[in-house]
mmCIF file of C-alpha atoms in Angstrom:
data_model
loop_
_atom_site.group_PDB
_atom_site.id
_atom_site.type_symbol
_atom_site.label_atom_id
_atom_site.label_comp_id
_atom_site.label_asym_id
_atom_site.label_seq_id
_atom_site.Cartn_x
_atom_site.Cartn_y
_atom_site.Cartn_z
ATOM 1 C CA UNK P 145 -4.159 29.184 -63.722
ATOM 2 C CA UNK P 146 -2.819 27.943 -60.241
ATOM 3 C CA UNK P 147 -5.717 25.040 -59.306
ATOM 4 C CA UNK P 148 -6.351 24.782 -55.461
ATOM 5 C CA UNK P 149 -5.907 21.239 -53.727
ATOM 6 C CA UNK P 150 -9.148 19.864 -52.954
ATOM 7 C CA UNK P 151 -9.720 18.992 -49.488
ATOM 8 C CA UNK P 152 -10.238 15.339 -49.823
ATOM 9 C CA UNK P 153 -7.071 15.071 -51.352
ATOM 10 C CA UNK P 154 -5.489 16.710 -48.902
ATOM 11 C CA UNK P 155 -6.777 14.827 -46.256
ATOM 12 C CA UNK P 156 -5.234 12.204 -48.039
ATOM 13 C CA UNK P 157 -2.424 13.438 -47.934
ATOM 14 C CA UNK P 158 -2.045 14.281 -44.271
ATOM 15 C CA UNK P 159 -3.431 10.722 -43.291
ATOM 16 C CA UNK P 160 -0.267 9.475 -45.559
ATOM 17 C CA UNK P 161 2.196 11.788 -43.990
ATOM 18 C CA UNK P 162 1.023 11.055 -40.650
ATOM 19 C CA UNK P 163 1.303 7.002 -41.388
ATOM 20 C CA UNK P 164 4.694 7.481 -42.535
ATOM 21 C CA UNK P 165 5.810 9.248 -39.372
ATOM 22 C CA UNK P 166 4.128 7.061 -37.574
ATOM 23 C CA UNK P 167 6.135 4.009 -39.380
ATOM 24 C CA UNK P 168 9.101 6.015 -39.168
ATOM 25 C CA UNK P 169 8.978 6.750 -35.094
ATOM 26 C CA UNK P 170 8.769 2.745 -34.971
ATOM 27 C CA UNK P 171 11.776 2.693 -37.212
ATOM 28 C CA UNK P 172 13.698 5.319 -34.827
ATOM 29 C CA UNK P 173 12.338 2.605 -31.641
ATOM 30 C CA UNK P 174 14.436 -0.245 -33.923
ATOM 31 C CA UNK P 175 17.168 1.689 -33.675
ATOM 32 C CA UNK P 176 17.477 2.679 -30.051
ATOM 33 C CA UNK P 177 17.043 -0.570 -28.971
ATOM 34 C CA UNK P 178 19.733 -2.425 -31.094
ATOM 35 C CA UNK P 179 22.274 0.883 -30.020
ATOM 36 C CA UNK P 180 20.884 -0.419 -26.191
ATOM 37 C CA UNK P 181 22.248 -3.513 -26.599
ATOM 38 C CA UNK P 182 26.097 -2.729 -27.180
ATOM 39 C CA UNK P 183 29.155 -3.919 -29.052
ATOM 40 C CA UNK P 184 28.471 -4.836 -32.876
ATOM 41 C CA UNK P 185 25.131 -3.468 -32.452
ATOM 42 C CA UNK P 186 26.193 0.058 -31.961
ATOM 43 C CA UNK P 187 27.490 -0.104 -35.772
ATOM 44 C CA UNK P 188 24.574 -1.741 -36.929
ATOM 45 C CA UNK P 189 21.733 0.789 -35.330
ATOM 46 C CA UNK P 190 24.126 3.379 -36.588
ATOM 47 C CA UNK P 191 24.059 1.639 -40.459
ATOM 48 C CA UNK P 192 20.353 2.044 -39.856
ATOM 49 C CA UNK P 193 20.221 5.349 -38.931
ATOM 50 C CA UNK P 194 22.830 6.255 -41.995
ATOM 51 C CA UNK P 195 19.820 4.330 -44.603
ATOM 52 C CA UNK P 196 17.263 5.493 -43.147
ATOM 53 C CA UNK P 197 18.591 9.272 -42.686
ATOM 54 C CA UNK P 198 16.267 11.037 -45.609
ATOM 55 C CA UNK P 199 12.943 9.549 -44.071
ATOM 56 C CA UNK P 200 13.571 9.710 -40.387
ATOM 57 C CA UNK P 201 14.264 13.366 -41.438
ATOM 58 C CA UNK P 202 11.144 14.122 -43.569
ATOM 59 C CA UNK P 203 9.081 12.416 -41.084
ATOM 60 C CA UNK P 204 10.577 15.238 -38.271
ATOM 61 C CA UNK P 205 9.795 18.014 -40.763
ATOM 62 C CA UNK P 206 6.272 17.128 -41.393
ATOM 63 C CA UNK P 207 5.458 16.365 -37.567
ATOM 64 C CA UNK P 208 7.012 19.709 -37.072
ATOM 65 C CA UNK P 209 4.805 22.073 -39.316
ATOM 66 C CA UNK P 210 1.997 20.605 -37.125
ATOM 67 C CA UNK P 211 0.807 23.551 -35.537
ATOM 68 C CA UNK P 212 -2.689 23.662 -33.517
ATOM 69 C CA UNK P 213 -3.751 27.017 -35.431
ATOM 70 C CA UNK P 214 -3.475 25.095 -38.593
ATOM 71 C CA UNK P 215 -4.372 21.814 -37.760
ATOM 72 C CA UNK P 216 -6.962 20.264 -35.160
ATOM 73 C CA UNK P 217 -6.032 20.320 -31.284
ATOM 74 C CA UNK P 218 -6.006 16.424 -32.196
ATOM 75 C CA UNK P 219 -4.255 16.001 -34.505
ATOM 76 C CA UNK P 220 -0.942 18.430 -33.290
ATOM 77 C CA UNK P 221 -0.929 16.151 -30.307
ATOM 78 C CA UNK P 222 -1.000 13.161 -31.922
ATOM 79 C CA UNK P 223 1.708 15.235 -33.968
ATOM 80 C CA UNK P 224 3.677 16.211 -30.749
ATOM 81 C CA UNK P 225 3.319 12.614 -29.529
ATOM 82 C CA UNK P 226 5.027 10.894 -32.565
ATOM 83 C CA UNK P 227 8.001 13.908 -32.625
ATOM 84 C CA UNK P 228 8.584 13.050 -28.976
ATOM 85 C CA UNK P 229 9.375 9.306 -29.721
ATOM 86 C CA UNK P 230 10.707 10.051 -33.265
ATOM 87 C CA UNK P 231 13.457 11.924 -31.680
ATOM 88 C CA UNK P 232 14.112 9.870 -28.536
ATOM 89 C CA UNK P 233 15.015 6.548 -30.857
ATOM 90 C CA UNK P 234 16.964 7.975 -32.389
ATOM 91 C CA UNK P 235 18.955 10.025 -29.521
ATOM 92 C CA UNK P 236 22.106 8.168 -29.373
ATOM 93 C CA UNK P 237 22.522 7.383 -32.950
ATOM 94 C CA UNK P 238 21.588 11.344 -33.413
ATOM 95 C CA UNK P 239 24.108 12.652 -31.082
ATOM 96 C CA UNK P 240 26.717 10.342 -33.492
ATOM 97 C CA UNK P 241 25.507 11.683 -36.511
ATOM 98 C CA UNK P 242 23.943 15.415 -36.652
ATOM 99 C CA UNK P 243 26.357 17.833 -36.254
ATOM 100 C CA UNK P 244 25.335 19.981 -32.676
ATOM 101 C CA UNK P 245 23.387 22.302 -34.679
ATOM 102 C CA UNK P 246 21.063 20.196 -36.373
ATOM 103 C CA UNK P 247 20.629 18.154 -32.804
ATOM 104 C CA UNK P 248 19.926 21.191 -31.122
ATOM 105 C CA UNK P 249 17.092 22.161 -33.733
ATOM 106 C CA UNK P 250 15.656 18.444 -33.409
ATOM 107 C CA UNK P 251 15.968 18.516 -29.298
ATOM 108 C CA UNK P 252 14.037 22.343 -29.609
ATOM 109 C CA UNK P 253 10.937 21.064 -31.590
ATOM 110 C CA UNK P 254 11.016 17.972 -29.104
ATOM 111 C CA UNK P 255 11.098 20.398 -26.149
ATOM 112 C CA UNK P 256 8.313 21.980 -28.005
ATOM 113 C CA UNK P 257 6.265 19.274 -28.580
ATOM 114 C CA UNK P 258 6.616 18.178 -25.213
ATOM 115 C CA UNK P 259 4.827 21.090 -23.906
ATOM 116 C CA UNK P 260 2.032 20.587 -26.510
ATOM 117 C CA UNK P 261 1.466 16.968 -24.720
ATOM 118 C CA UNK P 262 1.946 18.244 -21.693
ATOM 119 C CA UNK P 263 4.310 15.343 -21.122
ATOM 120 C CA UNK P 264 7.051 16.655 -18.406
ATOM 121 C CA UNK P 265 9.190 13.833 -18.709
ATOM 122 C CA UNK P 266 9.723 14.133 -22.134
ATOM 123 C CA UNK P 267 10.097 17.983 -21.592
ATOM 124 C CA UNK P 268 12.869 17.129 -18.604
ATOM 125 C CA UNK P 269 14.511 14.466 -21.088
ATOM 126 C CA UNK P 270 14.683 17.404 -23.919
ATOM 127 C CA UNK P 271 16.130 20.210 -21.762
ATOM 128 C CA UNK P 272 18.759 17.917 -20.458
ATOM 129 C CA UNK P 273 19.803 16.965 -23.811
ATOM 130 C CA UNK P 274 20.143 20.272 -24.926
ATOM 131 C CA UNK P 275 21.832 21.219 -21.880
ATOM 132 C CA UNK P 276 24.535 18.448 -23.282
ATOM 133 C CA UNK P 277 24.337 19.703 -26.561
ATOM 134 C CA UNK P 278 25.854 23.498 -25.649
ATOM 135 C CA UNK P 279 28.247 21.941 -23.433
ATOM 136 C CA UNK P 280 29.628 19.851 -26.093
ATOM 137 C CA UNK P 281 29.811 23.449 -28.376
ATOM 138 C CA UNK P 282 31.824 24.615 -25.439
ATOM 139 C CA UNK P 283 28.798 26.895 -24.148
ATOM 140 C CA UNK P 284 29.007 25.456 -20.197
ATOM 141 C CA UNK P 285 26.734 27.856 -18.683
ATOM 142 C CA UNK P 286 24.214 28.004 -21.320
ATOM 143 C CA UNK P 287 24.230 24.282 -20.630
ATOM 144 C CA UNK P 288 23.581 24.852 -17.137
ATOM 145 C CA UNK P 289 21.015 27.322 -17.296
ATOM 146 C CA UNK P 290 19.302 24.139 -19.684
ATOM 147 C CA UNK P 291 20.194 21.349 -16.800
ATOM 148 C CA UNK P 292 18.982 23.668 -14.184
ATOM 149 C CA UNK P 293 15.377 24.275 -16.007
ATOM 150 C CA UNK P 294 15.071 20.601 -16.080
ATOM 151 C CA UNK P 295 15.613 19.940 -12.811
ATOM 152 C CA UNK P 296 12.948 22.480 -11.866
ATOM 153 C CA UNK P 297 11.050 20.213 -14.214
ATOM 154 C CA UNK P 298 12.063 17.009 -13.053
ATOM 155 C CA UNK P 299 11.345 18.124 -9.948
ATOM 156 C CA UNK P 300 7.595 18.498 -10.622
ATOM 157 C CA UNK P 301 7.587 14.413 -11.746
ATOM 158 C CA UNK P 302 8.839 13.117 -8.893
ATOM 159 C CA UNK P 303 11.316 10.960 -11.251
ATOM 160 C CA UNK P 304 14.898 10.454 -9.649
ATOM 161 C CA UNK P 305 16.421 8.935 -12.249
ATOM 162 C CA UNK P 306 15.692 12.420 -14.153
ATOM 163 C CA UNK P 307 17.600 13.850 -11.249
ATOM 164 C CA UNK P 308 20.726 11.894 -11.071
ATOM 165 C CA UNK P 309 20.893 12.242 -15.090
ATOM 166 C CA UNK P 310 21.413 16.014 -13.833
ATOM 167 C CA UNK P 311 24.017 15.673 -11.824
ATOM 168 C CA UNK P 312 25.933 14.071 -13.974
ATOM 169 C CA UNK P 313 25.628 16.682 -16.804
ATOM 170 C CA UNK P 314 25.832 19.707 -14.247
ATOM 171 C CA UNK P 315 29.202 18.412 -13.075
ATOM 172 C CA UNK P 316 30.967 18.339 -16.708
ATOM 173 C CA UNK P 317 29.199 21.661 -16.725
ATOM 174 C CA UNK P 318 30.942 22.986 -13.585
ATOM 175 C CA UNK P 319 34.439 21.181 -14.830
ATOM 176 C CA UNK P 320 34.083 22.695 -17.848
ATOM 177 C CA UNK P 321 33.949 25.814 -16.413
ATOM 178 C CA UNK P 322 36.781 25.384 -14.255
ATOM 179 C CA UNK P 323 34.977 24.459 -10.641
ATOM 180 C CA UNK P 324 36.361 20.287 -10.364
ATOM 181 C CA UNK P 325 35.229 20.698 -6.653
ATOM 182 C CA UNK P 326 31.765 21.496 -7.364
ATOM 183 C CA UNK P 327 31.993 18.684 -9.631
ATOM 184 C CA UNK P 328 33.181 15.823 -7.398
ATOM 185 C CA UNK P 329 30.026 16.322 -5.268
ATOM 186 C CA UNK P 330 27.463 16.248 -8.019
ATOM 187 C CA UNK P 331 29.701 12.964 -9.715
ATOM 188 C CA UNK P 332 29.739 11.560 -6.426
ATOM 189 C CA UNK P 333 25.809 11.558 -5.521
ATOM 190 C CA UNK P 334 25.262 10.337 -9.116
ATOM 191 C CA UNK P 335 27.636 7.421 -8.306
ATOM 192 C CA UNK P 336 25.671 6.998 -4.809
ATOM 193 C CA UNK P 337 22.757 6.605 -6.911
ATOM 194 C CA UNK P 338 22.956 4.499 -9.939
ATOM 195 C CA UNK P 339 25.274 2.080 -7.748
ATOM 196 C CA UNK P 340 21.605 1.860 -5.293
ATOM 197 C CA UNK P 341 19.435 1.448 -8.873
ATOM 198 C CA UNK P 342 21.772 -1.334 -10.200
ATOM 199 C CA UNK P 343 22.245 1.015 -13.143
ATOM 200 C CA UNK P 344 25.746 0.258 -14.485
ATOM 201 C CA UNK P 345 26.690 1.797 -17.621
ATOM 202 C CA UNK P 346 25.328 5.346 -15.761
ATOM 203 C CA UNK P 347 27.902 4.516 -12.792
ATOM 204 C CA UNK P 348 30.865 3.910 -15.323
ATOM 205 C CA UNK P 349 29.897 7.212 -16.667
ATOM 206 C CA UNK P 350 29.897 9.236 -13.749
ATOM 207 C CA UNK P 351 33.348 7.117 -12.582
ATOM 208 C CA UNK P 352 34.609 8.044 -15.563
ATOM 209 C CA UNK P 353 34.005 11.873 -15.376
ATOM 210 C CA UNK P 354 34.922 11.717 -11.371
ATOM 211 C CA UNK P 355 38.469 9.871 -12.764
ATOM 212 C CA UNK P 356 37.923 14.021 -14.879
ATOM 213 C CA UNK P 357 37.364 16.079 -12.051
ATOM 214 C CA UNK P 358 40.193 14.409 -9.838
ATOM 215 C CA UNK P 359 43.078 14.663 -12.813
ATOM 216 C CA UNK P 360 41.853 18.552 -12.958
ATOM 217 C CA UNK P 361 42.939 18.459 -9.103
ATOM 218 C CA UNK P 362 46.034 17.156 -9.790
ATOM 219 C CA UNK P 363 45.387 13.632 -8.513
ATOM 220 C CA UNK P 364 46.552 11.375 -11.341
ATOM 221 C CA UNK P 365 46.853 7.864 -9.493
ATOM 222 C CA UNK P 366 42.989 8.314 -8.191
ATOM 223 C CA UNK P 367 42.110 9.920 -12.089
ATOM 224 C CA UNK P 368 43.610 6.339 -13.925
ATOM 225 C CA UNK P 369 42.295 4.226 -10.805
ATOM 226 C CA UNK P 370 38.621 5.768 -11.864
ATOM 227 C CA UNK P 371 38.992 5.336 -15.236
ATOM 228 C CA UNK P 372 39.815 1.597 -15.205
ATOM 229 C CA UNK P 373 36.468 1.166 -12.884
ATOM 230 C CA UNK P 374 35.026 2.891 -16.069
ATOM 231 C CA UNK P 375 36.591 0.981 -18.916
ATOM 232 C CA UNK P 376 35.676 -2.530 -17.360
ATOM 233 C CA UNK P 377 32.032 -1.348 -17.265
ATOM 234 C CA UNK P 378 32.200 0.135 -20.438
ATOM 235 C CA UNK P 379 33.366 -3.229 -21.589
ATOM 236 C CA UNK P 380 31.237 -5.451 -19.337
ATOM 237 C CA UNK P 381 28.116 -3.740 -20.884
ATOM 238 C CA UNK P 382 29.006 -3.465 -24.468
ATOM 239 C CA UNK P 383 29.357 0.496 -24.839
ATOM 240 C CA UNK P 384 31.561 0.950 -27.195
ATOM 241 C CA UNK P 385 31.141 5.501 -26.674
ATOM 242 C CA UNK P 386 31.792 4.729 -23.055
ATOM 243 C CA UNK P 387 34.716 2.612 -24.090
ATOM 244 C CA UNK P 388 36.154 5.245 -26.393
ATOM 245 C CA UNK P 389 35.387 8.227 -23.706
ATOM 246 C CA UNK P 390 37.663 6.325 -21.222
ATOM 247 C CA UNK P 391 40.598 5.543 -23.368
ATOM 248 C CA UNK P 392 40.613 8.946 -24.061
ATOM 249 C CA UNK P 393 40.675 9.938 -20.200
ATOM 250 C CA UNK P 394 43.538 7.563 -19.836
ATOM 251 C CA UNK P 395 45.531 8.453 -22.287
ATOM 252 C CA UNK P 396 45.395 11.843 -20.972
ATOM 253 C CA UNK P 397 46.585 10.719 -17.506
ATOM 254 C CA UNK P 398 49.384 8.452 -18.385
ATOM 255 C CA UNK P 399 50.804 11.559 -20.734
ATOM 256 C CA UNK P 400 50.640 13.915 -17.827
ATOM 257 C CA UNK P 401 52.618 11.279 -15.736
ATOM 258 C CA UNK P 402 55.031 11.523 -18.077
ATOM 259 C CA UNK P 403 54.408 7.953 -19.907
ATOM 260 C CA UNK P 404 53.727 9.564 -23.466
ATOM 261 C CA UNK P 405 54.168 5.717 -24.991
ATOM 262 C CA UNK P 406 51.430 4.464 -23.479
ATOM 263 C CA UNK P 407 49.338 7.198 -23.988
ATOM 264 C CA UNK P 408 50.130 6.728 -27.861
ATOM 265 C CA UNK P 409 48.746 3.475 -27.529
ATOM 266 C CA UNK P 410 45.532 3.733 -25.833
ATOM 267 C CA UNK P 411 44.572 6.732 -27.980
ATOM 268 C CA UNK P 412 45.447 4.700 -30.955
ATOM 269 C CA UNK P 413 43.019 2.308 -29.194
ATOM 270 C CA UNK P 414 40.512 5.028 -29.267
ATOM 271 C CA UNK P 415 40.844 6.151 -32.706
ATOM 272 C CA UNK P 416 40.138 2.933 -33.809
ATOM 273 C CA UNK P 417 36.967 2.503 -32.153
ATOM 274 C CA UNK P 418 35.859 6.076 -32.632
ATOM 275 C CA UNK P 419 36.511 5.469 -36.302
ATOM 276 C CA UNK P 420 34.643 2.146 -36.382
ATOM 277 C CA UNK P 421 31.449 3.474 -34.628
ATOM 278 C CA UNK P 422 31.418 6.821 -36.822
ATOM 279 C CA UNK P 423 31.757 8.952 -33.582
ATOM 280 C CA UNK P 424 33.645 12.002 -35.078
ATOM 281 C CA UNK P 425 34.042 14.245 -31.918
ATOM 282 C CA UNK P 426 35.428 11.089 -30.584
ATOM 283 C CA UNK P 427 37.752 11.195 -33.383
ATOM 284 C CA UNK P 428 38.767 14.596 -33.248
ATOM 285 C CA UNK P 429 39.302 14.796 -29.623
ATOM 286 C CA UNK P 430 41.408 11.345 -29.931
ATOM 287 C CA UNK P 431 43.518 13.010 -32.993
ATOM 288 C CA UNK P 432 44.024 15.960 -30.929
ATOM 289 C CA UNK P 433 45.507 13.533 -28.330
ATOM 290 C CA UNK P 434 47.820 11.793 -30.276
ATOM 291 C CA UNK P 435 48.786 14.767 -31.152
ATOM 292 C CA UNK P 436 50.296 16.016 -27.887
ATOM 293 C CA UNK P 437 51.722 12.588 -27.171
ATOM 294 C CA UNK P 438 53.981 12.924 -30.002
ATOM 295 C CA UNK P 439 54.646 16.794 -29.152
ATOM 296 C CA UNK P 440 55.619 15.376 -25.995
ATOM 297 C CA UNK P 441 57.926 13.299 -27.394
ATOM 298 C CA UNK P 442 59.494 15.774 -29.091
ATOM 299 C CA UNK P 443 58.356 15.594 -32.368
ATOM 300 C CA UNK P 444 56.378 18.473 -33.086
ATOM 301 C CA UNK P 445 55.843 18.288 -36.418
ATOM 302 C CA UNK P 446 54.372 15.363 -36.338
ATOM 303 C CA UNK P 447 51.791 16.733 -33.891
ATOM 304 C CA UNK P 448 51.015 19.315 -36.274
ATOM 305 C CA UNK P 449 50.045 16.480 -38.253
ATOM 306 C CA UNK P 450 47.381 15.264 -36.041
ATOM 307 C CA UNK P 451 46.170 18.782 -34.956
ATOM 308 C CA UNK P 452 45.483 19.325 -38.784
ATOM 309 C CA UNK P 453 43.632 16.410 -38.957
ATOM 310 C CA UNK P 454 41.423 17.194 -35.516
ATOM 311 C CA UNK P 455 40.991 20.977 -36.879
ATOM 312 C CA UNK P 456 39.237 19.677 -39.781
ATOM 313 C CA UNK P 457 37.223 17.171 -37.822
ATOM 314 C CA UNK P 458 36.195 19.905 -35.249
ATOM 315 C CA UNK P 459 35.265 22.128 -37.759
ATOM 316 C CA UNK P 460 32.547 19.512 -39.659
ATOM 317 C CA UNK P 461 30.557 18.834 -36.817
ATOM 318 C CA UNK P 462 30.906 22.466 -35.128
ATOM 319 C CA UNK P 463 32.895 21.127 -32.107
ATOM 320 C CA UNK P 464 34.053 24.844 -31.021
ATOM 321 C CA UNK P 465 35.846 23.284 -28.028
ATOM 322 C CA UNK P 466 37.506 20.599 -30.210
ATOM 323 C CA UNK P 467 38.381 23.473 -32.462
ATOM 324 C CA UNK P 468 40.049 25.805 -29.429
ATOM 325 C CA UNK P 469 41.858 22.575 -28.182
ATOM 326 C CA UNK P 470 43.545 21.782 -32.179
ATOM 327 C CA UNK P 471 43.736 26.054 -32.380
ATOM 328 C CA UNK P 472 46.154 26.322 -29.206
ATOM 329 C CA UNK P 473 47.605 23.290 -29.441
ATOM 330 C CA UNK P 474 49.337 23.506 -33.060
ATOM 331 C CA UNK P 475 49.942 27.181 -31.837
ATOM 332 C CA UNK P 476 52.281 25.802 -28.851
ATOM 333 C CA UNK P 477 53.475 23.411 -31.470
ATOM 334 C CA UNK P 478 54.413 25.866 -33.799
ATOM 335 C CA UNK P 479 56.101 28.061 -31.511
ATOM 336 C CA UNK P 480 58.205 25.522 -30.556
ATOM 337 C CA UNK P 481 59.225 25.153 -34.483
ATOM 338 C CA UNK P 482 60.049 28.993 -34.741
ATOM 339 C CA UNK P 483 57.317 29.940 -36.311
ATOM 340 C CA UNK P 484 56.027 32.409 -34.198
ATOM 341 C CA UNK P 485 53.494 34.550 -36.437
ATOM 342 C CA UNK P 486 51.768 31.765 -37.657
ATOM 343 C CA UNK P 487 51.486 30.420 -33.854
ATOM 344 C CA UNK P 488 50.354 33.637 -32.845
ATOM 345 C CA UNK P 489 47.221 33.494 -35.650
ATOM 346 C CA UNK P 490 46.206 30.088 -34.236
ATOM 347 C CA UNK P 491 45.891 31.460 -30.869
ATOM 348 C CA UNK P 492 44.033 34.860 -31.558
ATOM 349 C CA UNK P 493 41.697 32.507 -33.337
ATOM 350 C CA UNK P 494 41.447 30.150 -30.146
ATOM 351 C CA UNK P 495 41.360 33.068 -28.200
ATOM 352 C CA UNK P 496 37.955 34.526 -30.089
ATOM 353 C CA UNK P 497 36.093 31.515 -29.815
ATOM 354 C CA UNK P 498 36.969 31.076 -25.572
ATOM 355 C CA UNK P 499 35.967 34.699 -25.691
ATOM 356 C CA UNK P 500 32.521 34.443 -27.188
ATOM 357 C CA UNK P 501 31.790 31.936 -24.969
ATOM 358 C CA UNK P 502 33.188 33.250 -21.509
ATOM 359 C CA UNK P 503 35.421 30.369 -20.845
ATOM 360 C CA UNK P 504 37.898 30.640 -17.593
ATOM 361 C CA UNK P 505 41.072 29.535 -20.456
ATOM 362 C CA UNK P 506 40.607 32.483 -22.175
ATOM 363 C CA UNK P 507 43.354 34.807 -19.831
ATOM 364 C CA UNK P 508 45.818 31.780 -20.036
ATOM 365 C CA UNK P 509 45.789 32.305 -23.916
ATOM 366 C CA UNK P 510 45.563 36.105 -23.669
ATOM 367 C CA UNK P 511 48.565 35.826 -21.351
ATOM 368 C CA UNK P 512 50.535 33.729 -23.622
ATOM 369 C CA UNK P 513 49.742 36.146 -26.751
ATOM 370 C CA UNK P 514 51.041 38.870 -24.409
ATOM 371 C CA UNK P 515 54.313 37.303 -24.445
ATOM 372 C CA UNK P 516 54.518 36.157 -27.750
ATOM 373 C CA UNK P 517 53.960 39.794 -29.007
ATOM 374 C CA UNK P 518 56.376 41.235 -26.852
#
């Protein structure tokens, strides 16, 4: 005989589930503000996170089965409330640690429970995030579908800050999808902006992805110029993401002037720090970099190497435009080897993910299949 649950004990029970989310959005708080504060403490919020993983997670589960049909109107916005903060502690140390997937799913029931509070802030704050989310799967225009729905929100607050965020993310959006024009103007109001609010490690971001948009144009002196700007920030205020973002970005530059040394040894630099700070599409995208530097310098084999390595980084955290970069690049590699079948396969299967997702690099590859096969 199946016994029901009386309903004192589970009132009980949601009173204890609702104290332990409660205890556990406070926890999440703890961590954001240690990541805030930079340098060692990026490790340490991130050691929290990694010990405190199983809770912070049931606590999200519980807070989202809270559904006003089941529960009180009271109670699912006290519910929505909690998710809300639960999930913005815990953003940066999230975006680290949940693979896209899972970060999308928590940024959704946010979203969610944002319009259960009625709280457009938090609703702007979740659409932008997911916006960031699809354009780090390599999806840029669902990502600026999401960054255009929260401006429209935004917009509604009054909050400018919520703005600029936007024009930050809609301009890797636009680079991403092969429009570095379009992108200079929204990097360059952003810049405007956080330089008025005093808001620095927001201007060495948006630096940083102008010192993007301009290397795309084919300025490399102004690209490493804008980087630098962005390092010393990212240094000045203790980001250690920012830090390893940069490095990356210079390495790049200083290969495609034709200085693969130093390239090898500020992506070493950012391996290192991606490494130490558990930032894995960090780590892919820096393996993927050494990996060209030594291609570069003519040892292609040992770029395979490295493009192994990023390939099964990529594929962990569901990086599809990490996996596209390792895909083509060990498929250039291995042409150059003579091995022309296998290069072929890595480039059909670059070639079906840049499909799926509309992506302006797909007739480059379909071109270069064209000649392989002929």
């Amino acid at each position: 005989m199946v016994r029901s649950i009386s309903p004192v004990i589970m009132a009980n029970l949601r009173e204890a589930q609702f104290r332990h989310a409660q205890y556990y959005r406070d926890v999440s708080a703890d961590i954001g503000g240690i990541y805030a504060q930079g340098r060692e403490n990026v490790s340490r919020s991130l050691d929290i996170f990694d010990r405190e993983r199983p809770n912070l997670e049931a606590a999200f589960e519980f807070l989202t089965g809270v559904f006003p049909e089941e529960w009180s109107a009271a109670l699912a916005q006290e519910a929505a409330v909690i998710l809300i903060s639960l999930v913005d502690g815990a953003a940066n140390a999230s975006n680290l640690r949940l693979r896209p997937r899972e970060r999308i799913r928590w940024l959704e029931s946010q979203r969610h429970a944002a319009q259960t509070a009625r709280d457009m802030l938090a609703e702007a704050r979740a659409l932008g995030n997911l916006g960031v989310a699809y354009n780090q799967l390599g999806d840029a225009r669902k990502a600026i579908a999401f960054f255009a729905q929260r401006r429209q929100v935004a917009s509604k607050t009054g909050d400018k800050r919520e703005e600029a965020d936007d024009l930050i993310n809609l301009g890797n959006a636009y680079l991403n999808i092969g429009n570095a024009k379009r992108a200079v103007e929204f990097f360059e109001q952003a810049i405007a902006f956080f330089r008025k609010t005093g808001e620095r490690r927001k201007e060495g971001a948006a630096l940083g992805n102008l010192g993007n948009a301009y290397f795309v144009l084919g300025d490399l002196h102004k690209a490493i110029d804008l980087h630098y700007q962005d390092l010393e920030i990212a240094r000045e205020t203790g980001d250690q993401l920012g830090e390893c973002a940069c490095l990356g970005n210079l390495g790049v530059a200083f290969m495609n002037l034709g200085h693969a040394s130093k390239a090898i040894e500020v992506h070493n630099q950012e391996l290192q720090i991606a490494r130490k700070i558990g930032d894995r599409r960090g780590e892919g995208a820096s393996l993927g970099n050494l990996g060209i530097a030594h291609k570069n310098l003519g040892d292609a084999r040992k770029a395979i190497e490295f493009y192994e390595q990023q390939l099964k980084v990529v594929r962990e955290i569901g990086d599809r435009s990490g996996e596209v970069n390792a895909l083509f690049n060990s498929a250039l590699a291995l042409d150059k080897l003579g091995e022309r079948a296998l290069a072929i396969a890595r480039a059909e299967a670059a070639l079906k993910i840049l499909d799926g997702i509309e992506h302006p690099n797909a007739a480059k590859v379909r071109a270069l299949l064209a000649d392989w096969r002929v």
